[in-house]
Amino acid sequence: MGATTAEQGEAAEEGEINPFTNKPFSDKYRKILAGRRKLPVNKHRKEFLDLVQNNQVVILVGETGSGKTTQIPQFMVFDDLPAFKGKKIACTQPRRLAAMSVAQRVAEEMDVVMGQEVGYNIRFEDCTSERTMLQYMTDGMLLREAMNDPLLTRYSAVILDEAHDRTLSTDILMGLMKEIIKKRPDLKVVVMSATLDAGKFQKYFDDAPLMSVPGRTFPVEIYYTPEPESDYLEAAIFTALQIHRTEDAGDILLFLTGEEEIEDACRKIKAEADQMPDAGPIKVYPLYSTLPPQAQKRIYDDAPPPRTPGGRPGRKVVVSTNLAETSLTIDGIVYVIDPGFSKQKVYNPRIRVESLLVSPISKASAQQRSGRAGRTRPGKCFRLYTENAFMKELIETTYPEILRSNLGTVVLQLKKLGIDDLVHFDFMDPPAPETLMRALELLNYLGALDDDGNMTPLGSTMADFPVDPQLAKMLITSPQYGCSNEIMTIVSLLNVPLVFMRPPDQRKMADEAKAQFSHPDGDHLTLLNVYHAYKTSGEDQKWCYDNFCNYRTLKSADNVRTQLKRYMERADLDLVSLPFDERPKGPYYTGIRKALCAGYFMQVAHQERSGNYLTVKDNQVVRLHPSSCLDHASEWVIYNEFVLTNQNYIRTVSEVRAEWLLDIAPSYFDLDSFPNCEGKRVLEKLIMRRKSSSSRERDDDEDERRKNRKSDRGDRDRKDSKRRR
DNA sequence: GAGCACTGC
């Protein structure tokens, strides 16, 4: 960093000529500058520069509206300018949209062209140039850069913004920064957080100095219920209606947990409010991330006017998931209803399953929610729980993601970053040892780590791919099975939301449309069929609509595929296909299914004589998800996803053969490590038979046996011929 | 016979 003062920085900003472009400042610039001077953080410029010039790490707490995200990076870039050595300043954001919009805003504030001196870098979009001095980016993007440049030599300073969010990437970056600063005394690190939890950050960074900037919001009155509510949904709807009938003008934001609940609540609120003779008109909008963007935008519509001039005010009600807690802000909200729940990811290392659970929120989250009522004027927040519950039952902050996730990718990334000793890596919150063990075990079976836990060349290549380790393994192995083109497609589709649409009122038609793409050997090949049909249609939006496929999803899958292809080429992997063969059991499809096994051999289920499926090794009883196109005649299946709801479902499933599993993953299918179950006995017999005859003959026999088994079923052939495309 | 909170590379 430089040695400039706040006065010098301000003088440069108020001069005639823009020091970054050597052009005169515009009028618009001066107008914006006047507004910037009023931001709370502006009073702390001197204090900040003193701290950052004299310390390698600075922690900054800035509440909502303090201006930290836009101003702090500018303070630094002005300080950097006189002695600029060609190194950039990075400012990370957990979300892409934030990185883009903040960069746009700062480019305007600095009177430069976006992508020149100020830019952003997110997946699929690098909007920077050689001139770029200040770069906003996603935290995941900086992490990926670190994997190829472990000392982050391109940067003079790294600002980790929204650190209180504690995303996986931010947590790893923080640990990494602690390592890097030892080797890069010239690198400055600023950790910015919006919560009072900053003491924890300060301690983690060896008592780095802490600077605190107040926010600029309006007061929000908090109301608690006197007694606990037995049904939060009912209470929420009641409260919304009560506000509508009795409170002054101002919009309502209600937090619920998921799509179905939200749609249901919207209908009920609308229906009841329309029947209230003494209340104004009402507009109710749902908000969740899978809602099409067009529908999402409606939350910004104005509230309806009163029915008669001077009558009861019209009102807008937004019923939202956590999306409105941090990612999106809606101006004009005056009333917030907080039932105190959200869906949260939890990871169970014992059965290796991530699932979503409706759980009580944290105090920090409750505060964030109530703050949403005070963005434009004083507001009110109705918490549908008791004050006592808030004080005594809610945890302080939501558990960071690293404590709630499967860490396969994280461990691989850390290894790639050169962190050999994971057990002693300085996590801000160390994950459970069992979770780390599970990750190491997975990576070892996949061949990414050797038996000593060191990264193999395969693991190093796997880490380069922006997908789960299993999928990376599939991609890298796929040329050996002659089907990398097809595996790229399947992996892309597994990395986007569900392609198949199923509107509640057109289920039958949607299912029929989907049946056209069904492949008898499973859902992975069905995905491949859809993609081919989409490409054949000329990537036609109408075709998607007519066939109940999500156009946006297919488009983004194609985007992902293009990126994967670049990574394949970079890794010098062949892009190949087997000659197409219409037979479902022909080599074209068999090759693809074998490649699937190479990544997913740890997610296998075996059908017992009872008809139940049991997951291999963990012996969990599971059922095929009803959306699966596979019927129940498949003895061995691999699955992409274990869905834990009222039932245990496996979703996105394909039929495989025991022989392939034994060949592809002999160490995982070492029967000594198997608990007793039918599947184990089947494999034992298979191994015995293989010992007594050559495996090639045996495989042919097996093929024959299966063919007979299937054609026993009268309807099966008919179905096959209908499904085959 | 159907539970995708939210992000990110």
XYZ file of C-alpha atoms (C1' of nucleotides) in Angstrom:
734
model
C 0.000 0.000 0.000
C 0.959 3.594 -0.425
C 1.562 6.347 2.084
C -1.074 8.847 1.056
C -3.439 10.658 3.365
C -7.188 10.925 3.300
C -6.825 14.617 2.359
C -4.730 13.734 -0.652
C -7.252 11.133 -1.735
C -10.151 13.536 -1.372
C -8.264 16.303 -3.163
C -7.639 13.975 -6.091
C -11.323 13.075 -6.186
C -12.271 16.743 -6.148
C -9.742 17.831 -8.792
C -10.407 18.640 -12.421
C -8.724 15.628 -13.967
C -9.454 11.996 -13.269
C -6.075 10.574 -12.203
C -7.026 7.135 -13.528
C -7.898 8.221 -17.056
C -6.297 11.674 -17.306
C -9.597 12.982 -18.610
C -11.683 15.744 -17.037
C -14.288 14.544 -14.572
C -17.888 14.564 -15.819
C -20.770 16.484 -14.255
C -22.462 13.243 -13.343
C -19.328 12.289 -11.423
C -19.507 15.416 -9.282
C -23.137 14.807 -8.496
C -22.386 11.261 -7.343
C -19.374 12.453 -5.353
C -21.546 14.751 -3.274
C -23.688 11.785 -2.291
C -20.656 9.647 -1.472
C -19.362 12.247 0.939
C -22.463 11.723 3.048
C -21.906 7.979 3.528
C -20.979 7.075 7.111
C -17.773 5.342 6.033
C -16.471 8.568 4.502
C -15.760 10.043 7.955
C -13.420 7.135 8.642
C -11.155 7.461 5.633
C -8.189 8.729 7.619
C -8.605 6.136 10.338
C -8.862 3.388 7.749
C -5.786 4.475 5.793
C -3.759 4.686 8.999
C -4.780 1.163 9.915
C -4.225 -0.383 6.535
C -0.861 1.313 6.049
C 0.400 0.116 9.403
C -1.125 -3.366 9.558
C -1.219 -6.268 7.203
C -4.723 -7.330 8.209
C -7.610 -5.037 9.125
C -11.094 -6.099 10.220
C -13.880 -3.724 9.320
C -17.403 -3.895 10.670
C -19.840 -1.879 8.662
C -23.552 -2.166 9.076
C -26.064 -1.926 6.254
C -25.900 1.409 4.502
C -22.413 2.317 5.730
C -21.034 2.373 2.193
C -18.159 0.014 2.932
C -18.502 -2.165 -0.161
C -18.243 0.723 -2.599
C -15.972 3.156 -0.729
C -13.310 1.085 1.054
C -11.916 -0.394 -2.178
C -11.753 3.120 -3.629
C -9.888 4.429 -0.576
C -7.356 1.707 -1.214
C -7.036 2.187 -4.941
C -6.367 5.914 -4.474
C -3.736 5.061 -1.909
C -2.199 2.553 -4.293
C -2.105 4.890 -7.267
C 1.069 6.964 -6.679
C 3.238 3.872 -6.326
C 1.220 1.525 -8.544
C 3.177 -1.611 -9.376
C 0.692 -3.296 -11.658
C -0.943 -5.399 -8.961
C -4.711 -5.324 -8.599
C -6.972 -4.952 -5.610
C -9.542 -7.736 -5.307
C -12.843 -7.352 -3.500
C -14.781 -10.600 -3.118
C -18.547 -11.039 -2.902
C -20.460 -14.220 -2.145
C -22.900 -13.603 -4.997
C -22.395 -12.969 -8.682
C -25.078 -10.331 -8.939
C -23.471 -8.312 -6.146
C -20.049 -8.496 -7.794
C -21.497 -7.218 -11.057
C -23.730 -4.471 -9.728
C -21.224 -3.119 -7.231
C -18.531 -2.998 -9.900
C -20.914 -1.104 -12.171
C -21.678 1.360 -9.418
C -18.021 1.911 -8.520
C -17.068 2.386 -12.170
C -19.610 5.201 -12.292
C -18.378 6.669 -9.030
C -14.815 6.714 -10.370
C -15.932 8.011 -13.760
C -14.287 5.161 -15.646
C -15.563 2.679 -18.204
C -16.630 -0.597 -16.659
C -14.117 -3.286 -17.477
C -11.254 -0.825 -17.725
C -9.818 0.526 -14.448
C -12.674 -1.085 -12.527
C -14.083 -4.458 -13.471
C -15.531 -7.708 -12.272
C -14.706 -11.344 -12.748
C -17.321 -14.063 -12.268
C -17.834 -17.490 -13.773
C -18.644 -17.253 -17.493
C -17.836 -13.550 -17.535
C -14.495 -11.830 -17.152
C -15.111 -8.122 -17.438
C -11.593 -6.856 -16.736
C -8.630 -5.702 -18.795
C -4.941 -5.053 -18.445
C -5.788 -1.624 -17.084
C -7.890 -3.012 -14.248
C -6.759 -1.873 -10.809
C -9.862 -2.705 -8.825
C -11.624 -5.959 -9.435
C -14.817 -7.198 -7.837
C -15.208 -10.945 -8.016
C -17.000 -13.873 -6.440
C -15.224 -15.542 -3.549
C -15.314 -18.841 -5.454
C -13.518 -17.209 -8.351
C -10.646 -15.958 -6.194
C -10.355 -19.401 -4.644
C -10.067 -20.942 -8.086
C -7.370 -18.445 -9.014
C -5.483 -19.339 -5.853
C -5.348 -22.965 -6.958
C -3.137 -21.952 -9.854
C -1.420 -19.003 -8.166
C -1.164 -19.985 -4.501
C 0.374 -16.684 -3.382
C -2.115 -14.569 -5.330
C 0.777 -12.695 -6.888
C -1.507 -10.665 -9.151
C -2.938 -8.790 -6.176
C -1.596 -6.099 -3.882
C -4.616 -6.360 -1.599
C -7.535 -8.686 -1.010
C -10.764 -7.448 0.525
C -13.070 -10.214 1.721
C -16.501 -8.620 1.843
C -19.612 -10.050 3.527
C -17.385 -12.325 5.570
C -20.225 -12.784 8.064
C -21.986 -14.842 5.378
C -19.381 -17.542 6.030
C -19.729 -19.214 2.664
C -17.540 -22.256 2.034
C -15.311 -20.205 -0.240
C -14.951 -17.288 2.166
C -14.012 -19.641 4.982
C -11.335 -21.345 2.913
C -10.068 -17.999 1.642
C -9.722 -16.718 5.197
C -7.661 -19.742 6.176
C -5.626 -19.338 3.041
C -5.009 -15.639 3.700
C -3.517 -16.512 7.054
C -1.017 -18.726 5.239
C -0.317 -16.319 2.386
C 0.392 -13.237 4.474
C 3.345 -15.025 6.085
C 4.914 -15.375 2.659
C 3.665 -12.104 1.151
C 4.504 -9.285 3.600
C 3.482 -6.778 0.925
C -0.074 -8.150 0.668
C -2.818 -6.295 2.500
C -5.948 -8.063 3.687
C -9.179 -6.400 4.734
C -11.977 -8.541 6.132
C -15.337 -6.798 6.081
C -18.344 -8.024 8.005
C -21.781 -6.647 8.766
C -22.266 -8.246 12.160
C -21.060 -7.607 15.646
C -19.502 -11.036 15.534
C -16.385 -9.262 14.275
C -14.588 -10.101 17.507
C -14.334 -13.645 16.237
C -12.727 -12.473 12.991
C -10.353 -10.269 14.939
C -9.250 -13.102 17.165
C -8.853 -15.451 14.193
C -6.525 -12.975 12.514
C -4.244 -12.729 15.559
C -5.887 -9.629 17.035
C -5.808 -7.574 13.888
C -7.097 -4.038 14.471
C -10.819 -3.555 14.155
C -12.592 -0.555 12.749
C -16.292 -0.049 13.149
C -18.578 2.078 10.985
C -22.211 2.712 11.862
C -24.914 1.995 9.336
C -27.636 4.221 8.082
C -31.056 2.699 8.561
C -34.280 3.657 10.251
C -35.430 2.319 13.624
C -37.564 -0.813 13.607
C -39.916 -1.616 16.467
C -39.883 -5.284 17.418
C -43.016 -7.102 18.581
C -42.981 -10.599 20.034
C -45.904 -12.941 20.587
C -46.777 -13.359 24.266
C -47.151 -17.147 23.868
C -45.443 -19.592 21.497
C -47.382 -20.185 18.257
C -48.312 -23.781 17.530
C -48.797 -23.226 13.790
C -46.436 -20.604 12.405
C -47.976 -20.636 8.952
C -51.459 -19.913 10.228
C -50.114 -17.268 12.614
C -48.177 -15.636 9.774
C -51.217 -15.388 7.545
C -53.299 -14.030 10.406
C -50.659 -11.405 11.196
C -50.420 -10.291 7.572
C -54.163 -9.810 7.402
C -54.212 -8.003 10.738
C -51.545 -5.557 9.548
C -53.412 -4.992 6.337
C -56.615 -4.161 8.156
C -55.287 -1.988 10.944
C -51.868 -0.503 10.149
C -50.929 2.605 8.179
C -49.767 2.402 4.581
C -46.587 0.432 3.949
C -45.721 -2.888 2.359
C -45.373 -6.228 4.119
C -42.579 -8.793 3.837
C -43.306 -12.275 5.184
C -40.559 -14.890 5.504
C -41.488 -18.526 4.908
C -39.410 -21.599 4.130
C -40.176 -22.970 0.672
C -42.009 -22.765 -2.605
C -45.059 -24.816 -1.732
C -45.618 -23.085 1.590
C -45.217 -19.693 -0.066
C -47.649 -20.355 -2.907
C -50.160 -21.696 -0.413
C -49.827 -18.658 1.856
C -50.146 -16.260 -1.083
C -53.431 -17.828 -2.122
C -54.831 -17.743 1.398
C -53.818 -14.158 2.112
C -55.238 -12.971 -1.178
C -58.524 -14.836 -0.723
C -59.112 -13.599 2.820
C -57.997 -10.017 2.225
C -60.352 -9.717 -0.739
C -63.224 -10.548 1.580
C -62.417 -7.862 4.127
C -64.875 -5.019 3.576
C -63.001 -2.533 5.756
C -59.553 -2.992 4.164
C -57.847 -1.602 1.091
C -56.915 -3.561 -2.040
C -54.034 -6.001 -1.815
C -51.408 -7.496 -4.137
C -49.612 -10.617 -2.964
C -46.370 -11.778 -4.619
C -44.359 -14.943 -4.016
C -40.562 -14.810 -4.126
C -38.132 -17.709 -4.338
C -35.130 -18.397 -6.504
C -36.665 -20.947 -8.870
C -39.382 -18.485 -9.812
C -38.841 -17.251 -13.390
C -37.064 -13.850 -13.424
C -40.115 -12.174 -14.925
C -42.267 -13.250 -11.973
C -39.514 -12.243 -9.555
C -39.478 -8.700 -10.922
C -43.110 -8.189 -9.964
C -42.099 -7.717 -6.337
C -40.936 -4.239 -7.379
C -44.418 -3.227 -8.607
C -46.068 -0.404 -6.686
C -48.730 -1.174 -4.129
C -52.279 -0.697 -5.482
C -53.940 2.692 -4.761
C -56.857 2.947 -2.277
C -60.243 1.986 -3.693
C -61.539 5.496 -3.148
C -59.457 8.641 -2.612
C -58.603 8.861 1.085
C -59.802 5.253 1.684
C -57.881 2.488 3.392
C -54.402 2.161 1.837
C -53.700 -0.461 -0.825
C -50.863 -2.751 0.070
C -48.237 -5.037 -1.403
C -47.348 -8.240 0.385
C -44.215 -10.160 -0.564
C -44.004 -13.732 0.724
C -40.413 -14.834 0.397
C -37.782 -17.388 1.286
C -34.459 -16.299 2.710
C -33.815 -14.782 -0.686
C -35.147 -11.464 0.655
C -32.997 -11.714 3.768
C -29.682 -10.934 2.074
C -29.685 -11.371 -1.702
C -32.515 -9.038 -2.611
C -33.701 -5.790 -1.092
C -37.162 -4.431 -1.629
C -37.625 -0.753 -0.894
C -40.876 0.351 0.643
C -41.123 -2.542 3.096
C -42.371 -1.213 6.422
C -43.701 -4.365 8.068
C -41.763 -7.595 8.419
C -43.317 -10.826 9.668
C -40.740 -13.320 10.902
C -42.007 -16.778 11.929
C -38.425 -17.689 12.829
C -37.744 -20.609 10.475
C -35.824 -21.315 7.312
C -34.713 -24.361 5.353
C -31.101 -25.137 6.037
C -28.676 -27.621 4.619
C -27.431 -30.268 7.024
C -24.902 -32.990 6.385
C -24.987 -36.385 8.012
C -21.500 -37.894 7.616
C -22.648 -41.265 8.910
C -24.838 -41.928 5.896
C -23.042 -39.368 3.717
C -26.204 -37.469 2.923
C -26.894 -33.764 2.661
C -30.493 -32.792 3.212
C -32.688 -29.771 3.796
C -34.340 -29.282 7.139
C -36.752 -26.612 8.333
C -34.873 -25.201 11.332
C -35.108 -22.223 13.695
C -33.104 -19.258 12.470
C -30.328 -17.532 14.444
C -30.432 -14.207 16.269
C -28.257 -12.675 13.577
C -30.698 -13.857 10.950
C -33.668 -12.495 12.919
C -31.925 -9.123 13.152
C -31.216 -9.118 9.451
C -34.867 -9.860 8.750
C -36.174 -7.115 10.997
C -33.733 -4.658 9.418
C -35.569 -5.147 6.144
C -38.433 -3.072 7.584
C -36.299 0.031 8.059
C -34.691 0.694 4.724
C -36.723 3.720 3.689
C -38.493 4.795 6.872
C -39.147 3.573 10.430
C -40.827 0.173 10.456
C -42.196 -2.685 12.533
C -41.186 -6.299 12.812
C -43.533 -8.976 14.132
C -41.656 -11.978 15.440
C -43.958 -14.974 15.776
C -42.113 -16.310 18.796
C -41.662 -15.114 22.354
C -38.978 -12.722 23.480
C -37.807 -15.425 25.822
C -37.385 -17.835 22.893
C -35.400 -15.202 21.026
C -33.102 -14.629 23.987
C -32.659 -18.209 25.119
C -33.402 -20.578 22.256
C -32.002 -18.995 19.121
C -28.305 -19.524 18.472
C -26.239 -16.360 17.976
C -25.286 -16.902 14.339
C -26.199 -19.516 11.778
C -23.662 -22.333 11.630
C -21.213 -21.660 8.854
C -21.692 -23.707 5.730
C -18.473 -25.631 6.298
C -20.082 -27.313 9.316
C -23.142 -28.320 7.311
C -21.677 -29.678 4.097
C -20.122 -32.653 2.468
C -16.493 -31.563 2.143
C -15.318 -33.644 -0.820
C -14.736 -30.608 -3.011
C -13.319 -28.525 -0.160
C -10.701 -31.120 0.758
C -9.680 -31.544 -2.860
C -9.364 -27.768 -3.224
C -7.278 -27.482 -0.076
C -4.947 -30.205 -1.312
C -4.642 -28.396 -4.605
C -3.840 -25.219 -2.693
C -0.903 -27.044 -1.195
C -2.408 -27.582 2.262
C -1.088 -31.035 3.107
C -2.016 -31.238 6.730
C -5.771 -30.786 6.858
C -6.079 -31.748 10.488
C -3.955 -28.801 11.511
C -5.302 -26.370 8.939
C -6.510 -23.302 10.779
C -10.223 -23.361 10.035
C -12.169 -20.569 11.687
C -14.649 -23.310 12.627
C -13.096 -26.756 12.238
C -15.435 -29.297 10.631
C -16.258 -32.531 12.452
C -13.429 -35.061 12.104
C -15.889 -37.601 10.735
C -16.874 -35.219 7.936
C -13.235 -34.764 6.980
C -12.701 -38.529 7.132
C -15.625 -39.079 4.804
C -14.175 -36.600 2.335
C -10.714 -38.178 2.473
C -12.232 -41.608 2.034
C -14.215 -40.516 -1.015
C -11.202 -38.880 -2.628
C -9.040 -41.900 -1.905
C -11.510 -44.299 -3.543
C -11.791 -41.971 -6.522
C -8.020 -42.039 -6.847
C -7.616 -38.330 -6.193
C -5.586 -38.982 -3.056
C -3.190 -41.851 -2.459
C -3.210 -43.976 0.685
C -1.040 -41.420 2.477
C -3.493 -38.657 1.656
C -1.260 -37.016 -0.923
C -2.808 -35.654 -4.066
C -2.305 -37.769 -7.164
C -1.933 -36.316 -10.676
C -5.517 -37.442 -11.267
C -6.633 -35.528 -8.181
C -4.848 -32.448 -9.392
C -6.699 -32.574 -12.706
C -9.970 -33.283 -10.913
C -9.534 -30.158 -8.805
C -9.403 -28.064 -11.968
C -12.957 -28.979 -12.915
C -15.719 -26.827 -11.430
C -17.881 -29.829 -10.493
C -18.172 -32.420 -7.705
C -15.232 -34.834 -7.445
C -17.378 -37.738 -8.655
C -18.345 -35.839 -11.781
C -14.775 -34.698 -12.363
C -13.640 -38.297 -12.182
C -16.308 -39.262 -14.705
C -15.193 -36.561 -17.105
C -11.535 -37.439 -16.872
C -12.153 -41.169 -17.248
C -14.725 -40.853 -20.014
C -12.266 -40.912 -22.954
C -11.240 -44.405 -21.815
C -14.829 -45.478 -22.337
C -15.003 -43.667 -25.638
C -17.795 -41.290 -24.624
C -16.412 -37.998 -23.332
C -18.800 -35.984 -25.527
C -21.786 -37.681 -23.935
C -20.420 -37.510 -20.391
C -19.821 -33.768 -20.787
C -23.489 -33.410 -21.665
C -24.683 -35.510 -18.756
C -22.423 -33.735 -16.273
C -23.649 -30.357 -17.518
C -27.251 -31.369 -16.991
C -26.475 -32.674 -13.513
C -25.091 -29.225 -12.688
C -28.210 -27.225 -13.450
C -31.715 -27.330 -11.927
C -34.195 -29.923 -13.147
C -34.845 -29.679 -16.868
C -38.285 -31.245 -16.771
C -41.139 -28.901 -15.945
C -44.247 -30.204 -14.258
C -46.905 -27.513 -13.812
C -49.424 -28.711 -11.199
C -52.362 -28.382 -13.613
C -50.682 -30.156 -16.541
C -48.943 -33.068 -14.898
C -50.267 -35.665 -17.265
C -49.182 -33.794 -20.374
C -45.819 -33.058 -18.838
C -45.263 -36.707 -17.976
C -46.196 -37.724 -21.495
C -43.778 -35.224 -22.934
C -41.059 -36.568 -20.708
C -41.805 -40.156 -21.704
C -40.655 -39.383 -25.240
C -37.137 -38.967 -23.932
C -37.114 -41.896 -21.539
C -34.342 -44.373 -21.940
C -34.903 -47.851 -20.503
C -31.523 -47.864 -18.840
C -32.116 -44.837 -16.727
C -32.316 -41.156 -16.097
C -28.783 -40.230 -17.095
C -29.369 -41.456 -20.629
C -32.742 -39.747 -20.569
C -30.943 -36.474 -19.896
C -28.713 -37.177 -22.849
C -31.782 -37.747 -25.027
C -33.317 -34.447 -23.964
C -30.158 -32.551 -24.730
C -29.899 -34.085 -28.183
C -33.539 -33.318 -28.897
C -33.001 -29.731 -27.729
C -29.988 -29.311 -30.000
C -31.861 -30.925 -32.885
C -34.692 -28.444 -32.408
C -32.171 -25.673 -33.013
C -32.211 -24.714 -29.333
C -35.732 -23.530 -29.917
C -37.609 -21.883 -27.079
C -40.980 -22.946 -28.425
C -39.833 -26.532 -28.712
C -38.899 -26.403 -25.024
C -42.268 -24.961 -24.124
C -44.150 -27.599 -26.129
C -42.133 -30.397 -24.573
C -42.253 -29.189 -20.976
C -38.518 -28.567 -20.845
C -37.033 -25.582 -19.096
C -35.414 -23.456 -21.792
C -33.321 -21.398 -19.380
C -32.002 -24.540 -17.754
C -31.048 -26.171 -21.044
C -29.372 -22.999 -22.175
C -27.344 -22.756 -19.030
C -26.457 -26.464 -19.233
C -25.117 -25.793 -22.711
C -23.110 -22.935 -21.272
C -21.669 -25.200 -18.607
C -20.881 -27.779 -21.264
C -18.874 -25.264 -23.251
C -16.869 -24.461 -20.151
C -16.292 -28.146 -19.365
C -15.129 -28.693 -22.917
C -12.508 -25.981 -22.461
C -11.278 -27.683 -19.297
C -11.196 -31.064 -21.085
C -9.077 -29.578 -23.849
C -6.809 -27.875 -21.358
C -6.287 -31.226 -19.622
C -5.504 -32.758 -23.019
C -8.413 -35.197 -22.819
C -9.866 -36.594 -26.031
C -13.364 -35.555 -27.048
C -14.808 -38.743 -28.458
C -18.025 -40.673 -29.027
C -18.647 -44.354 -29.664
C -20.368 -45.126 -32.949
C -24.062 -44.676 -32.377
C -25.998 -47.867 -32.040
C -29.725 -47.799 -31.514
C -29.870 -50.889 -29.348
C -30.259 -49.821 -25.737
C -27.761 -52.512 -24.735
C -25.439 -51.609 -27.594
C -21.905 -50.407 -26.979
C -22.836 -46.744 -27.337
C -25.016 -46.750 -24.255
C -23.009 -49.350 -22.374
C -19.878 -47.254 -22.670
C -21.655 -44.277 -21.188
C -23.035 -46.282 -18.287
C -19.605 -47.678 -17.510
C -18.208 -44.166 -17.428
C -20.987 -43.202 -15.012
C -19.830 -46.028 -12.744
C -16.305 -44.646 -12.741
C -17.581 -41.621 -10.820
C -20.554 -42.988 -8.939
C -19.478 -46.450 -7.795
C -19.906 -45.304 -4.205
C -23.545 -44.442 -4.832
C -24.934 -47.829 -5.693
C -28.107 -49.516 -4.551
C -29.038 -53.171 -4.854
C -32.541 -54.496 -5.163
C -33.362 -57.143 -2.576
C -35.747 -59.984 -3.250
C -38.309 -58.053 -1.241
C -38.255 -55.388 -3.941
C -36.598 -52.810 -1.706
C -33.412 -51.152 -2.702
C -30.584 -51.047 -0.178
C -27.686 -48.652 -0.593
C -24.411 -50.505 -0.826
C -22.359 -50.548 2.389
C -24.587 -48.116 4.313
C -27.610 -50.442 3.942
C -30.143 -47.641 3.860
C -33.567 -48.626 2.568
C -34.369 -46.403 -0.405
C -36.946 -46.202 -3.156
C -36.586 -45.048 -6.706
C -37.870 -41.501 -6.949
C -41.220 -41.500 -8.770
C -39.747 -39.194 -11.382
C -37.317 -41.918 -12.441
C -37.874 -43.434 -15.847
C -36.295 -46.680 -14.661
C -38.787 -49.389 -13.829
C -38.234 -51.745 -10.952
C -36.507 -54.546 -12.818
C -32.958 -53.290 -12.354
C -30.944 -55.239 -9.818
C -28.027 -52.803 -9.512
C -28.397 -49.059 -9.910
C -26.193 -46.028 -9.442
C -27.797 -42.840 -8.224
C -26.839 -39.228 -8.390
C -28.726 -37.980 -5.391
C -30.097 -39.257 -2.117
C -33.229 -37.277 -1.276
C -34.261 -37.373 2.335
C -37.910 -36.414 2.828
C -40.674 -38.437 4.439
C -39.213 -41.323 2.472
C -35.652 -42.042 1.383
C -35.528 -41.612 -2.342
C -32.713 -42.018 -4.823
C -33.024 -39.668 -7.749
C -31.465 -39.642 -11.210
C -30.805 -43.348 -11.374
C -29.293 -45.673 -13.979
C -29.035 -49.408 -14.250
C -25.519 -50.837 -14.065
C -24.001 -54.290 -13.852
C -22.232 -55.816 -10.911
C -19.330 -56.903 -13.145
C -18.603 -53.322 -14.094
C -18.546 -52.259 -10.477
C -16.084 -55.013 -9.590
C -13.873 -54.087 -12.528
C -14.026 -50.338 -12.114
C -13.724 -50.056 -8.341
C -12.185 -53.258 -6.980
C -10.986 -51.609 -3.802
C -14.405 -50.218 -2.953
C -16.062 -53.518 -3.770
C -13.629 -55.444 -1.633
C -16.100 -57.727 0.108
C -14.139 -57.835 3.357
C -15.307 -54.271 3.954
C -18.956 -55.114 3.274
C -21.673 -55.475 5.878
C -23.799 -58.549 5.409
C -26.584 -58.162 2.849
C -28.032 -59.797 -0.229
C -25.913 -57.669 -2.511
C -22.779 -58.965 -0.863
C -23.832 -62.578 -1.447
C -24.600 -61.827 -5.096
C -21.160 -60.302 -5.528
C -19.533 -63.231 -3.751
C -21.146 -65.691 -6.141
C -20.116 -63.565 -9.059
C -16.521 -63.496 -7.934
C -16.537 -67.249 -7.428
C -17.891 -67.846 -10.901
C -15.368 -65.468 -12.366
C -12.583 -67.396 -10.729
C -13.743 -70.606 -12.304
C -14.097 -69.336 -15.829
C -12.661 -66.514 -17.866
C -14.445 -63.270 -17.285
C -15.160 -62.636 -20.953
C -17.252 -65.777 -21.349
C -18.983 -65.042 -18.126
C -19.982 -61.562 -19.207
C -21.513 -62.897 -22.392
C -23.509 -65.433 -20.399
C -24.620 -62.770 -18.059
C -25.837 -60.663 -20.961
C -27.883 -63.570 -22.239
C -29.335 -64.276 -18.818
C -30.461 -60.712 -18.386
C -31.990 -60.485 -21.824
C -34.168 -63.491 -20.983
C -35.109 -62.096 -17.639
C -36.334 -58.889 -19.185
C -38.225 -60.299 -22.132
C -40.180 -62.424 -19.693
C -42.116 -59.322 -18.984
C -44.729 -58.963 -21.671
C -45.087 -55.204 -21.578
C -41.394 -54.599 -21.392
C -40.555 -54.923 -25.070
C -43.407 -52.725 -26.039
C -42.224 -50.068 -23.671
C -38.679 -50.401 -24.918
C -39.583 -49.816 -28.492
C -41.704 -46.850 -27.619
C -39.020 -45.321 -25.495
C -36.094 -45.906 -27.736
C -35.084 -42.884 -29.751
C -46.373 -41.736 -6.875
C -43.418 -36.606 -6.342
C -40.053 -31.620 -0.209
C -35.326 -27.598 -5.415
C -33.572 -22.962 1.305
C -29.650 -20.065 -0.889
C -25.080 -19.493 -3.195
C -20.611 -20.544 -6.161
C -16.479 -22.406 -9.633
